[in-house]
Amino acid sequence: MESLDKKVLKLFNKNADIATRKLTAGGKQIFLFFIDCLIDLELMTNAIIEPIKKLKADGDTIKELEEKLLGVGAVKKLTNLSDIPEEIFNASVVIGVEKEKEFLAVTTPGYQMRSIAEPPTSSVVRGPREGFIEDLETNLSMLRRRLKTPSLAIKRQNLGTRTKSKIALVYLEGVVNPNIVKKLEKSLKQINIDGIIDSYYLEELLEESNEKFFKKLGNSEKPDVVAARILEGRVAILVDGSPIALSVPFIFMEDLQSPGDYYDISPRTTFVRILRVTGLLLAILLPGMYVALQSFHYRVLPLNFLISLLNSIEGISFPPIIEILFVLFLFEILNEASVRMPKQLGMALSIIGALVLGDTAVQAGIITPPSIVVVAISGITLYIIPNQASEATLLRAIFTVVGGFAGFYGIFLAFIILATYLVSIQSYGAAYMAPYAPSVATDKKDGFIKVPLSRMIYRPKSYITLNTVRQQPSQNAKYKVKSRKKDKLKKDSEEEYGAD
Amino acid sequence: MELTKRQTIFILITCLFANKVQRLPSLTASHLGRHGYLFFLVMGLIDTLMLLVCLGFNKLAGHRTSTYILLEKTGSAWFSKPIFILFAVYFLFNALLPYEAIHDMFASVLFDNLTWEIYSLLMVLTVFFMASRGLKTLGRLYEIFFYLIIGSFAILLCMGAATTNFARSLPLCDLNVASFAKTCFEYNLWFGDFLLIYMFVGKIKQDDGYLGWPIILAQVISTLVLSFAYMVFYGLYQNLAPNQNSLISSISLYSLLGLNIGRVDWFFVLFFQIGAVLCAGTYLFASAYCLYEVLSRHHLKGVTQSGFLKGEDKKAKKMMFILLFLVAVIYVADTNLFKSNQQGVAILTNITKYFGTFMVIVLPFILLIAAAVYHKKRKKQDKNIQNRFKNPLFVKKTAKIKSGKPNKTKKLKVMRSEK
């Protein structure tokens, strides 16, 4: 008859790094299966091996181990042999006893993790500074610490036929629209891919339509932001191995809101948000407008400025569109290089970028100073909303080409097409351009203009939530709170997603 | 429901301004001179009265039934189809107006040379993309751009008003009534934007705010502003007003602001022209929708109403593209066939003056009568149903059908009644 260790090792590939430890206690042969780089060996010795040594000769060994001896919290009984590999890959030690059908999986993770730090793209002057890391359990603990309510639901599942990545859907029961959760679960079930390496994989796979120019799932590296979104009735999706949490439904306005906005006075936040929108528009439109002005509509410029512009572009042999596209191309190359280049070479890159490519190219008559200024302004403003930088970079190139061929007329029409596209898309039932198109009056309080927190009585109404009231106004009695009727809500939900 | 009341009001106001402050003032100035503002006042007043009739229709329709179904239920397909064909033609003509206005602005103000072919191709693609995305998208677009359009118009008007001479609009009493009436008759195609509301009946959400008074107020204020804009325009150009291509691009020409910071007013003109593009898209959508209603029942199999309204139907998109292509062909032909645009306009007004008068003044009353008949019929039906429920024999019969297994004849009866 085949021994237990052979039976288990048969489940794995020949080259799998599975370690086996054979012990004899109470007259029985006991096997431990594990991957030593994934588990805490000291914990295994103290909490598993030592108790096993105390095992008595009679009785059900697995039962005794589970109920009396093992000194670790997370113990799971396995009845199928096929469940063993998954448990071992998830940093468990699997205990098997010769001639017994059941196994025990004891979780003893001991792998190295990055420590919690402030995310580089969402740093704040005031407010929490911790960010998610690549471990799902740590990330969930950060959310749990913020949302101490029994209604916080965490639904787990594994995705990826080979990676078996752990996914968690986190939401507030009684607040979130259950149809969104159902729809997400259904979409997750339909995913059949070999591996989910990062949450971005899910971001693409969970999109409802084939129109994928703009992202339709929110993302954040900060637990305070994700907790706030969960409180607003959204569903957060966390993936093991990714420090970025996703959230649905998503609206465009979310990317204009920064975590720091909620830890600052409202007038300042309003000012900064208007700056951000202006910055985004400048980033996308400025190079195209410059090309259009120089090529077709120079009469729009003030006379003095026109004279100085003409002086500075004198002697340039390329048309404006080629010149700007060339500078944009250089900017993108420098940008790509600076992300991947070792830090020690950063200084050299700055010198090459500023002096060699900038100053020398101007002196050589390849490009003009105004075009560098225009691309520099556009480049800086591009990162005023980092989450939209990828889309804005592409749009900037499109608008530049359009401006070069059809002037303001082309830009004008392209802008209308862009706006049409933006208002027509939606993310899990929420209009992408809400609360402005369609207009949702209560949500505008956290739009371009932000009102003080005491006046934000309701949860967002741009999408359906089961509980719309967020706070009872104790000081401001003039704000009346109306709770949406459940029947009407059910009807609304059915209209959006269809009756289940 | 595809539109909110707020979106409906925005659509009406934007369409009111988009067409009328382009070429119409210079055409009016060539006939009426300084009395042109009265033309805008009177035509605006007629529109307001007809808007009241239209709102009456909307109320009688009961907010749920679409205009086409109402007409079909009142008369028959022979009654509803011709009316909707007329609507389709009228909206198609209206889609032509912004098409020309935008060209005027770009070709004569911002570009030294912009060929009709390039202009038309880009315009057709944009308007098609916009209209094919459905009514909901159109409504949301108006919400996004409304304040920008109206704000730009207000700024341009203020820039013009600061330098104009209002005394040039006086004296008032030497008005030639016959010429005035003739102009009103000829240029009515530019008015009657309220007819769009007939297309939105049954598609407007009823649970937020009022449609009635705000929309009338908006119409009245828009009429007054349009008259004022004409006064500003005529005050600036006087006898040269008929030679201007467009009010909106010439009203701020003498503003002193441009001396120091360039022609910033042209940016506002650009922003305002977004309204003209939206208007073209809306009229195209309305025209295509009318044709859909006429053809869909028997000829366009597979085209669903919700698919059409949401812009999810490929057949509907094809239909729109053909219509829009027609608009482009008409206009490219117009500019190449006639000596001048004025000649083209003269031919257009000759074709449309009777048709426009019928659509703006006669048709709303016909539709109101139809709505009243429908309302009466529905009331009678409701009463009959109530009486049937009160009849004990009927109650007994239905209870039997519900409780026991109906035999074959009973089953047949039930099926017939369901049908």
PDB file of N, CA, C and O in Angstrom, chain A residues 211 289 293 296-302 406-409 412-413 415-417 419-421 423-425 431 433 436-439 444 488, chain B residues 6-7 102 106 109-112 114 119 122-123 126 129-130 133 137 140-141 143-145 207 260-263 266-267 270 273-274 277:
ATOM      1  N   GLU A 211     -15.672  49.604 -24.298  1.00  0.00           N
ATOM      2  CA  GLU A 211     -15.071  50.931 -24.448  1.00  0.00           C
ATOM      3  C   GLU A 211     -14.140  51.161 -23.258  1.00  0.00           C
ATOM      4  O   GLU A 211     -14.585  51.462 -22.161  1.00  0.00           O
ATOM      5  N   MET A 289      -3.745  73.797 -28.731  1.00  0.00           N
ATOM      6  CA  MET A 289      -4.144  75.195 -28.945  1.00  0.00           C
ATOM      7  C   MET A 289      -2.973  76.031 -29.443  1.00  0.00           C
ATOM      8  O   MET A 289      -3.142  76.908 -30.299  1.00  0.00           O
ATOM      9  N   LEU A 293      -3.072  78.024 -32.831  1.00  0.00           N
ATOM     10  CA  LEU A 293      -2.853  79.478 -32.841  1.00  0.00           C
ATOM     11  C   LEU A 293      -1.747  79.849 -33.814  1.00  0.00           C
ATOM     12  O   LEU A 293      -1.882  80.796 -34.583  1.00  0.00           O
ATOM     13  N   PHE A 296      -2.980  78.698 -37.636  1.00  0.00           N
ATOM     14  CA  PHE A 296      -4.176  79.253 -38.284  1.00  0.00           C
ATOM     15  C   PHE A 296      -4.670  80.574 -37.684  1.00  0.00           C
ATOM     16  O   PHE A 296      -5.115  81.451 -38.396  1.00  0.00           O
ATOM     17  N   HIS A 297      -4.624  80.694 -36.369  1.00  0.00           N
ATOM     18  CA  HIS A 297      -5.382  81.798 -35.734  1.00  0.00           C
ATOM     19  C   HIS A 297      -4.495  82.786 -34.988  1.00  0.00           C
ATOM     20  O   HIS A 297      -4.820  83.179 -33.872  1.00  0.00           O
ATOM     21  N   TYR A 298      -3.371  83.169 -35.568  1.00  0.00           N
ATOM     22  CA  TYR A 298      -2.459  84.077 -34.859  1.00  0.00           C
ATOM     23  C   TYR A 298      -3.091  85.440 -34.566  1.00  0.00           C
ATOM     24  O   TYR A 298      -2.649  86.178 -33.711  1.00  0.00           O
ATOM     25  N   ARG A 299      -4.201  85.733 -35.273  1.00  0.00           N
ATOM     26  CA  ARG A 299      -4.881  87.025 -35.051  1.00  0.00           C
ATOM     27  C   ARG A 299      -5.548  87.097 -33.673  1.00  0.00           C
ATOM     28  O   ARG A 299      -5.878  88.168 -33.196  1.00  0.00           O
ATOM     29  N   VAL A 300      -5.740  85.944 -33.065  1.00  0.00           N
ATOM     30  CA  VAL A 300      -6.370  85.923 -31.737  1.00  0.00           C
ATOM     31  C   VAL A 300      -5.414  86.481 -30.682  1.00  0.00           C
ATOM     32  O   VAL A 300      -5.833  87.059 -29.680  1.00  0.00           O
ATOM     33  N   LEU A 301      -4.106  86.374 -30.933  1.00  0.00           N
ATOM     34  CA  LEU A 301      -3.116  86.786 -29.933  1.00  0.00           C
ATOM     35  C   LEU A 301      -2.979  88.304 -29.871  1.00  0.00           C
ATOM     36  O   LEU A 301      -3.141  88.983 -30.893  1.00  0.00           O
ATOM     37  N   PRO A 302      -2.641  88.846 -28.691  1.00  0.00           N
ATOM     38  CA  PRO A 302      -2.382  90.288 -28.595  1.00  0.00           C
ATOM     39  C   PRO A 302      -1.151  90.647 -29.454  1.00  0.00           C
ATOM     40  O   PRO A 302      -0.232  89.828 -29.582  1.00  0.00           O
ATOM     41  N   ALA A 406      -6.738  70.878 -38.208  1.00  0.00           N
ATOM     42  CA  ALA A 406      -8.024  71.567 -38.379  1.00  0.00           C
ATOM     43  C   ALA A 406      -8.192  72.763 -37.443  1.00  0.00           C
ATOM     44  O   ALA A 406      -9.294  73.301 -37.330  1.00  0.00           O
ATOM     45  N   GLY A 407      -7.128  73.201 -36.793  1.00  0.00           N
ATOM     46  CA  GLY A 407      -7.175  74.410 -35.956  1.00  0.00           C
ATOM     47  C   GLY A 407      -8.180  74.327 -34.820  1.00  0.00           C
ATOM     48  O   GLY A 407      -8.492  73.233 -34.332  1.00  0.00           O
ATOM     49  N   PHE A 408      -8.688  75.484 -34.430  1.00  0.00           N
ATOM     50  CA  PHE A 408      -9.660  75.528 -33.328  1.00  0.00           C
ATOM     51  C   PHE A 408     -10.925  74.742 -33.656  1.00  0.00           C
ATOM     52  O   PHE A 408     -11.577  74.209 -32.780  1.00  0.00           O
ATOM     53  N   TYR A 409     -11.256  74.719 -34.949  1.00  0.00           N
ATOM     54  CA  TYR A 409     -12.463  73.988 -35.359  1.00  0.00           C
ATOM     55  C   TYR A 409     -12.332  72.507 -34.994  1.00  0.00           C
ATOM     56  O   TYR A 409     -13.255  71.909 -34.431  1.00  0.00           O
ATOM     57  N   PHE A 412     -12.328  72.081 -31.194  1.00  0.00           N
ATOM     58  CA  PHE A 412     -13.702  72.333 -30.756  1.00  0.00           C
ATOM     59  C   PHE A 412     -14.570  71.077 -30.935  1.00  0.00           C
ATOM     60  O   PHE A 412     -15.239  70.616 -30.014  1.00  0.00           O
ATOM     61  N   LEU A 413     -14.478  70.476 -32.123  1.00  0.00           N
ATOM     62  CA  LEU A 413     -15.295  69.285 -32.380  1.00  0.00           C
ATOM     63  C   LEU A 413     -14.772  68.079 -31.584  1.00  0.00           C
ATOM     64  O   LEU A 413     -15.568  67.299 -31.053  1.00  0.00           O
ATOM     65  N   PHE A 415     -13.345  68.140 -28.754  1.00  0.00           N
ATOM     66  CA  PHE A 415     -13.732  68.337 -27.359  1.00  0.00           C
ATOM     67  C   PHE A 415     -15.193  67.926 -27.147  1.00  0.00           C
ATOM     68  O   PHE A 415     -15.534  67.301 -26.134  1.00  0.00           O
ATOM     69  N   ILE A 416     -16.037  68.255 -28.123  1.00  0.00           N
ATOM     70  CA  ILE A 416     -17.457  67.870 -28.017  1.00  0.00           C
ATOM     71  C   ILE A 416     -17.573  66.339 -28.068  1.00  0.00           C
ATOM     72  O   ILE A 416     -18.333  65.736 -27.301  1.00  0.00           O
ATOM     73  N   ILE A 417     -16.796  65.717 -28.954  1.00  0.00           N
ATOM     74  CA  ILE A 417     -16.828  64.247 -29.049  1.00  0.00           C
ATOM     75  C   ILE A 417     -16.378  63.629 -27.724  1.00  0.00           C
ATOM     76  O   ILE A 417     -16.994  62.693 -27.215  1.00  0.00           O
ATOM     77  N   ALA A 419     -16.522  65.000 -24.731  1.00  0.00           N
ATOM     78  CA  ALA A 419     -17.561  65.217 -23.716  1.00  0.00           C
ATOM     79  C   ALA A 419     -18.730  64.261 -23.928  1.00  0.00           C
ATOM     80  O   ALA A 419     -19.271  63.704 -22.967  1.00  0.00           O
ATOM     81  N   THR A 420     -19.103  64.043 -25.197  1.00  0.00           N
ATOM     82  CA  THR A 420     -20.204  63.119 -25.495  1.00  0.00           C
ATOM     83  C   THR A 420     -19.865  61.722 -24.992  1.00  0.00           C
ATOM     84  O   THR A 420     -20.697  61.051 -24.376  1.00  0.00           O
ATOM     85  N   TYR A 421     -18.641  61.320 -25.261  1.00  0.00           N
ATOM     86  CA  TYR A 421     -18.210  59.989 -24.830  1.00  0.00           C
ATOM     87  C   TYR A 421     -18.255  59.884 -23.296  1.00  0.00           C
ATOM     88  O   TYR A 421     -18.760  58.909 -22.737  1.00  0.00           O
ATOM     89  N   VAL A 423     -19.989  61.600 -21.071  1.00  0.00           N
ATOM     90  CA  VAL A 423     -21.321  61.603 -20.433  1.00  0.00           C
ATOM     91  C   VAL A 423     -22.119  60.343 -20.756  1.00  0.00           C
ATOM     92  O   VAL A 423     -23.094  60.045 -20.086  1.00  0.00           O
ATOM     93  N   SER A 424     -21.692  59.615 -21.788  1.00  0.00           N
ATOM     94  CA  SER A 424     -22.481  58.439 -22.163  1.00  0.00           C
ATOM     95  C   SER A 424     -22.032  57.160 -21.447  1.00  0.00           C
ATOM     96  O   SER A 424     -22.742  56.169 -21.470  1.00  0.00           O
ATOM     97  N   ILE A 425     -20.860  57.190 -20.817  1.00  0.00           N
ATOM     98  CA  ILE A 425     -20.401  55.952 -20.171  1.00  0.00           C
ATOM     99  C   ILE A 425     -20.816  55.904 -18.701  1.00  0.00           C
ATOM    100  O   ILE A 425     -21.126  56.945 -18.111  1.00  0.00           O
ATOM    101  N   ALA A 431     -23.511  57.175 -13.419  1.00  0.00           N
ATOM    102  CA  ALA A 431     -23.093  57.943 -14.591  1.00  0.00           C
ATOM    103  C   ALA A 431     -21.690  58.492 -14.349  1.00  0.00           C
ATOM    104  O   ALA A 431     -21.411  59.019 -13.271  1.00  0.00           O
ATOM    105  N   MET A 433     -20.017  61.046 -15.386  1.00  0.00           N
ATOM    106  CA  MET A 433     -19.819  62.485 -15.156  1.00  0.00           C
ATOM    107  C   MET A 433     -20.741  63.037 -14.067  1.00  0.00           C
ATOM    108  O   MET A 433     -20.876  64.248 -13.925  1.00  0.00           O
ATOM    109  N   TYR A 436     -22.560  66.107 -12.237  1.00  0.00           N
ATOM    110  CA  TYR A 436     -22.837  67.256 -13.116  1.00  0.00           C
ATOM    111  C   TYR A 436     -23.656  66.864 -14.341  1.00  0.00           C
ATOM    112  O   TYR A 436     -24.392  67.676 -14.874  1.00  0.00           O
ATOM    113  N   ALA A 437     -23.479  65.644 -14.823  1.00  0.00           N
ATOM    114  CA  ALA A 437     -24.287  65.171 -15.953  1.00  0.00           C
ATOM    115  C   ALA A 437     -24.564  63.696 -15.755  1.00  0.00           C
ATOM    116  O   ALA A 437     -23.707  62.893 -16.080  1.00  0.00           O
ATOM    117  N   PRO A 438     -25.673  63.293 -15.193  1.00  0.00           N
ATOM    118  CA  PRO A 438     -26.814  64.102 -14.801  1.00  0.00           C
ATOM    119  C   PRO A 438     -26.546  64.873 -13.503  1.00  0.00           C
ATOM    120  O   PRO A 438     -25.699  64.467 -12.707  1.00  0.00           O
ATOM    121  N   SER A 439     -27.303  65.925 -13.353  1.00  0.00           N
ATOM    122  CA  SER A 439     -27.122  66.771 -12.176  1.00  0.00           C
ATOM    123  C   SER A 439     -27.701  66.095 -10.926  1.00  0.00           C
ATOM    124  O   SER A 439     -28.851  65.675 -10.924  1.00  0.00           O
ATOM    125  N   LYS A 444     -23.210  67.477  -5.436  1.00  0.00           N
ATOM    126  CA  LYS A 444     -22.387  68.629  -5.844  1.00  0.00           C
ATOM    127  C   LYS A 444     -21.725  69.291  -4.633  1.00  0.00           C
ATOM    128  O   LYS A 444     -20.822  70.097  -4.788  1.00  0.00           O
ATOM    129  N   LYS A 488     -39.203  52.098  -3.572  1.00  0.00           N
ATOM    130  CA  LYS A 488     -38.748  52.916  -4.688  1.00  0.00           C
ATOM    131  C   LYS A 488     -37.314  52.520  -5.051  1.00  0.00           C
ATOM    132  O   LYS A 488     -36.951  52.423  -6.222  1.00  0.00           O
TER     133      LYS A 488
ATOM    134  N   ARG B   6     -35.076  69.366 -15.850  1.00  0.00           N
ATOM    135  CA  ARG B   6     -33.986  70.339 -15.933  1.00  0.00           C
ATOM    136  C   ARG B   6     -33.305  70.252 -17.306  1.00  0.00           C
ATOM    137  O   ARG B   6     -33.062  71.282 -17.957  1.00  0.00           O
ATOM    138  N   GLN B   7     -33.063  69.023 -17.749  1.00  0.00           N
ATOM    139  CA  GLN B   7     -32.421  68.840 -19.064  1.00  0.00           C
ATOM    140  C   GLN B   7     -33.323  69.349 -20.178  1.00  0.00           C
ATOM    141  O   GLN B   7     -32.851  69.973 -21.133  1.00  0.00           O
ATOM    142  N   ILE B 102     -22.290  77.613 -37.975  1.00  0.00           N
ATOM    143  CA  ILE B 102     -20.954  77.288 -37.475  1.00  0.00           C
ATOM    144  C   ILE B 102     -19.921  77.492 -38.582  1.00  0.00           C
ATOM    145  O   ILE B 102     -18.827  77.984 -38.349  1.00  0.00           O
ATOM    146  N   PHE B 106     -16.535  79.867 -38.392  1.00  0.00           N
ATOM    147  CA  PHE B 106     -15.163  79.375 -38.559  1.00  0.00           C
ATOM    148  C   PHE B 106     -14.532  79.858 -39.854  1.00  0.00           C
ATOM    149  O   PHE B 106     -13.374  80.249 -39.877  1.00  0.00           O
ATOM    150  N   VAL B 109     -14.366  83.999 -39.669  1.00  0.00           N
ATOM    151  CA  VAL B 109     -13.745  84.674 -38.526  1.00  0.00           C
ATOM    152  C   VAL B 109     -12.387  84.065 -38.174  1.00  0.00           C
ATOM    153  O   VAL B 109     -11.391  84.773 -38.055  1.00  0.00           O
ATOM    154  N   LEU B 110     -12.353  82.758 -38.022  1.00  0.00           N
ATOM    155  CA  LEU B 110     -11.122  82.161 -37.503  1.00  0.00           C
ATOM    156  C   LEU B 110     -10.176  81.623 -38.581  1.00  0.00           C
ATOM    157  O   LEU B 110      -8.987  81.514 -38.358  1.00  0.00           O
ATOM    158  N   PHE B 111     -10.691  81.284 -39.727  1.00  0.00           N
ATOM    159  CA  PHE B 111      -9.835  80.714 -40.760  1.00  0.00           C
ATOM    160  C   PHE B 111      -9.752  81.622 -41.982  1.00  0.00           C
ATOM    161  O   PHE B 111     -10.718  82.280 -42.325  1.00  0.00           O
ATOM    162  N   ASP B 112      -8.580  81.572 -42.631  1.00  0.00           N
ATOM    163  CA  ASP B 112      -8.485  82.268 -43.910  1.00  0.00           C
ATOM    164  C   ASP B 112      -9.136  81.407 -44.982  1.00  0.00           C
ATOM    165  O   ASP B 112      -9.734  81.894 -45.916  1.00  0.00           O
ATOM    166  N   LEU B 114     -11.227  77.604 -45.253  1.00  0.00           N
ATOM    167  CA  LEU B 114     -11.722  76.329 -44.740  1.00  0.00           C
ATOM    168  C   LEU B 114     -12.731  75.797 -45.755  1.00  0.00           C
ATOM    169  O   LEU B 114     -13.789  76.387 -45.944  1.00  0.00           O
ATOM    170  N   TYR B 119     -14.892  70.860 -43.743  1.00  0.00           N
ATOM    171  CA  TYR B 119     -15.786  71.316 -42.681  1.00  0.00           C
ATOM    172  C   TYR B 119     -16.941  70.325 -42.511  1.00  0.00           C
ATOM    173  O   TYR B 119     -17.255  69.894 -41.402  1.00  0.00           O
ATOM    174  N   LEU B 122     -16.025  66.749 -41.003  1.00  0.00           N
ATOM    175  CA  LEU B 122     -15.786  66.761 -39.545  1.00  0.00           C
ATOM    176  C   LEU B 122     -17.085  67.001 -38.783  1.00  0.00           C
ATOM    177  O   LEU B 122     -17.356  66.366 -37.766  1.00  0.00           O
ATOM    178  N   MET B 123     -17.872  67.923 -39.313  1.00  0.00           N
ATOM    179  CA  MET B 123     -19.131  68.271 -38.647  1.00  0.00           C
ATOM    180  C   MET B 123     -20.093  67.084 -38.637  1.00  0.00           C
ATOM    181  O   MET B 123     -20.712  66.776 -37.611  1.00  0.00           O
ATOM    182  N   THR B 126     -19.047  64.513 -36.092  1.00  0.00           N
ATOM    183  CA  THR B 126     -19.300  64.932 -34.699  1.00  0.00           C
ATOM    184  C   THR B 126     -20.785  64.857 -34.359  1.00  0.00           C
ATOM    185  O   THR B 126     -21.164  64.286 -33.326  1.00  0.00           O
ATOM    186  N   PHE B 129     -21.969  61.292 -34.144  1.00  0.00           N
ATOM    187  CA  PHE B 129     -21.514  60.634 -32.911  1.00  0.00           C
ATOM    188  C   PHE B 129     -22.390  61.054 -31.731  1.00  0.00           C
ATOM    189  O   PHE B 129     -22.794  60.237 -30.906  1.00  0.00           O
ATOM    190  N   MET B 130     -22.694  62.356 -31.703  1.00  0.00           N
ATOM    191  CA  MET B 130     -23.473  62.902 -30.596  1.00  0.00           C
ATOM    192  C   MET B 130     -24.912  62.362 -30.605  1.00  0.00           C
ATOM    193  O   MET B 130     -25.415  61.888 -29.598  1.00  0.00           O
ATOM    194  N   ARG B 133     -25.617  58.564 -29.805  1.00  0.00           N
ATOM    195  CA  ARG B 133     -25.448  58.077 -28.426  1.00  0.00           C
ATOM    196  C   ARG B 133     -26.744  58.122 -27.621  1.00  0.00           C
ATOM    197  O   ARG B 133     -26.766  57.773 -26.454  1.00  0.00           O
ATOM    198  N   THR B 137     -27.818  60.798 -23.380  1.00  0.00           N
ATOM    199  CA  THR B 137     -26.511  61.436 -23.558  1.00  0.00           C
ATOM    200  C   THR B 137     -26.680  62.889 -23.983  1.00  0.00           C
ATOM    201  O   THR B 137     -25.971  63.776 -23.495  1.00  0.00           O
ATOM    202  N   ARG B 140     -27.601  64.989 -21.023  1.00  0.00           N
ATOM    203  CA  ARG B 140     -26.454  65.191 -20.124  1.00  0.00           C
ATOM    204  C   ARG B 140     -25.449  66.164 -20.716  1.00  0.00           C
ATOM    205  O   ARG B 140     -24.826  66.940 -19.994  1.00  0.00           O
ATOM    206  N   LEU B 141     -25.303  66.130 -22.046  1.00  0.00           N
ATOM    207  CA  LEU B 141     -24.379  67.081 -22.694  1.00  0.00           C
ATOM    208  C   LEU B 141     -24.836  68.517 -22.460  1.00  0.00           C
ATOM    209  O   LEU B 141     -24.015  69.408 -22.209  1.00  0.00           O
ATOM    210  N   GLU B 143     -26.484  69.534 -19.953  1.00  0.00           N
ATOM    211  CA  GLU B 143     -26.203  69.869 -18.544  1.00  0.00           C
ATOM    212  C   GLU B 143     -24.756  70.288 -18.343  1.00  0.00           C
ATOM    213  O   GLU B 143     -24.453  71.186 -17.569  1.00  0.00           O
ATOM    214  N   ILE B 144     -23.862  69.621 -19.057  1.00  0.00           N
ATOM    215  CA  ILE B 144     -22.432  69.931 -18.922  1.00  0.00           C
ATOM    216  C   ILE B 144     -22.126  71.313 -19.507  1.00  0.00           C
ATOM    217  O   ILE B 144     -21.391  72.102 -18.920  1.00  0.00           O
ATOM    218  N   PHE B 145     -22.686  71.590 -20.677  1.00  0.00           N
ATOM    219  CA  PHE B 145     -22.264  72.797 -21.409  1.00  0.00           C
ATOM    220  C   PHE B 145     -23.181  74.001 -21.217  1.00  0.00           C
ATOM    221  O   PHE B 145     -22.842  75.097 -21.662  1.00  0.00           O
ATOM    222  N   ASP B 207     -40.676  63.157 -11.412  1.00  0.00           N
ATOM    223  CA  ASP B 207     -40.548  63.294  -9.958  1.00  0.00           C
ATOM    224  C   ASP B 207     -39.616  64.399  -9.485  1.00  0.00           C
ATOM    225  O   ASP B 207     -39.312  64.508  -8.331  1.00  0.00           O
ATOM    226  N   ASN B 260      -5.613  94.797 -25.258  1.00  0.00           N
ATOM    227  CA  ASN B 260      -4.530  94.392 -24.359  1.00  0.00           C
ATOM    228  C   ASN B 260      -4.304  92.894 -24.286  1.00  0.00           C
ATOM    229  O   ASN B 260      -3.181  92.443 -24.139  1.00  0.00           O
ATOM    230  N   ILE B 261      -5.362  92.138 -24.361  1.00  0.00           N
ATOM    231  CA  ILE B 261      -5.183  90.687 -24.148  1.00  0.00           C
ATOM    232  C   ILE B 261      -5.595  89.852 -25.357  1.00  0.00           C
ATOM    233  O   ILE B 261      -5.866  88.669 -25.233  1.00  0.00           O
ATOM    234  N   GLY B 262      -5.635  90.437 -26.523  1.00  0.00           N
ATOM    235  CA  GLY B 262      -5.969  89.672 -27.725  1.00  0.00           C
ATOM    236  C   GLY B 262      -7.468  89.486 -27.861  1.00  0.00           C
ATOM    237  O   GLY B 262      -8.243  89.985 -27.050  1.00  0.00           O
ATOM    238  N   ARG B 263      -7.864  88.714 -28.876  1.00  0.00           N
ATOM    239  CA  ARG B 263      -9.301  88.541 -29.132  1.00  0.00           C
ATOM    240  C   ARG B 263      -9.862  87.414 -28.262  1.00  0.00           C
ATOM    241  O   ARG B 263     -10.224  86.356 -28.763  1.00  0.00           O
ATOM    242  N   TRP B 266     -13.266  85.789 -29.075  1.00  0.00           N
ATOM    243  CA  TRP B 266     -13.431  84.669 -29.999  1.00  0.00           C
ATOM    244  C   TRP B 266     -13.498  83.337 -29.261  1.00  0.00           C
ATOM    245  O   TRP B 266     -14.120  82.403 -29.741  1.00  0.00           O
ATOM    246  N   PHE B 267     -12.851  83.276 -28.124  1.00  0.00           N
ATOM    247  CA  PHE B 267     -12.968  82.053 -27.326  1.00  0.00           C
ATOM    248  C   PHE B 267     -14.407  81.875 -26.826  1.00  0.00           C
ATOM    249  O   PHE B 267     -14.940  80.785 -26.816  1.00  0.00           O
ATOM    250  N   LEU B 270     -16.479  80.710 -29.569  1.00  0.00           N
ATOM    251  CA  LEU B 270     -16.269  79.265 -29.722  1.00  0.00           C
ATOM    252  C   LEU B 270     -17.110  78.476 -28.725  1.00  0.00           C
ATOM    253  O   LEU B 270     -17.756  77.499 -29.084  1.00  0.00           O
ATOM    254  N   GLN B 273     -20.648  78.417 -29.674  1.00  0.00           N
ATOM    255  CA  GLN B 273     -20.969  77.566 -30.823  1.00  0.00           C
ATOM    256  C   GLN B 273     -21.133  76.095 -30.432  1.00  0.00           C
ATOM    257  O   GLN B 273     -21.685  75.317 -31.207  1.00  0.00           O
ATOM    258  N   ILE B 274     -20.673  75.736 -29.238  1.00  0.00           N
ATOM    259  CA  ILE B 274     -20.937  74.364 -28.759  1.00  0.00           C
ATOM    260  C   ILE B 274     -22.458  74.141 -28.745  1.00  0.00           C
ATOM    261  O   ILE B 274     -22.958  73.084 -29.117  1.00  0.00           O
ATOM    262  N   VAL B 277     -23.749  73.236 -32.128  1.00  0.00           N
ATOM    263  CA  VAL B 277     -23.502  71.822 -32.480  1.00  0.00           C
ATOM    264  C   VAL B 277     -24.492  70.918 -31.739  1.00  0.00           C
ATOM    265  O   VAL B 277     -25.057  69.989 -32.319  1.00  0.00           O
TER     266      VAL B 277
END
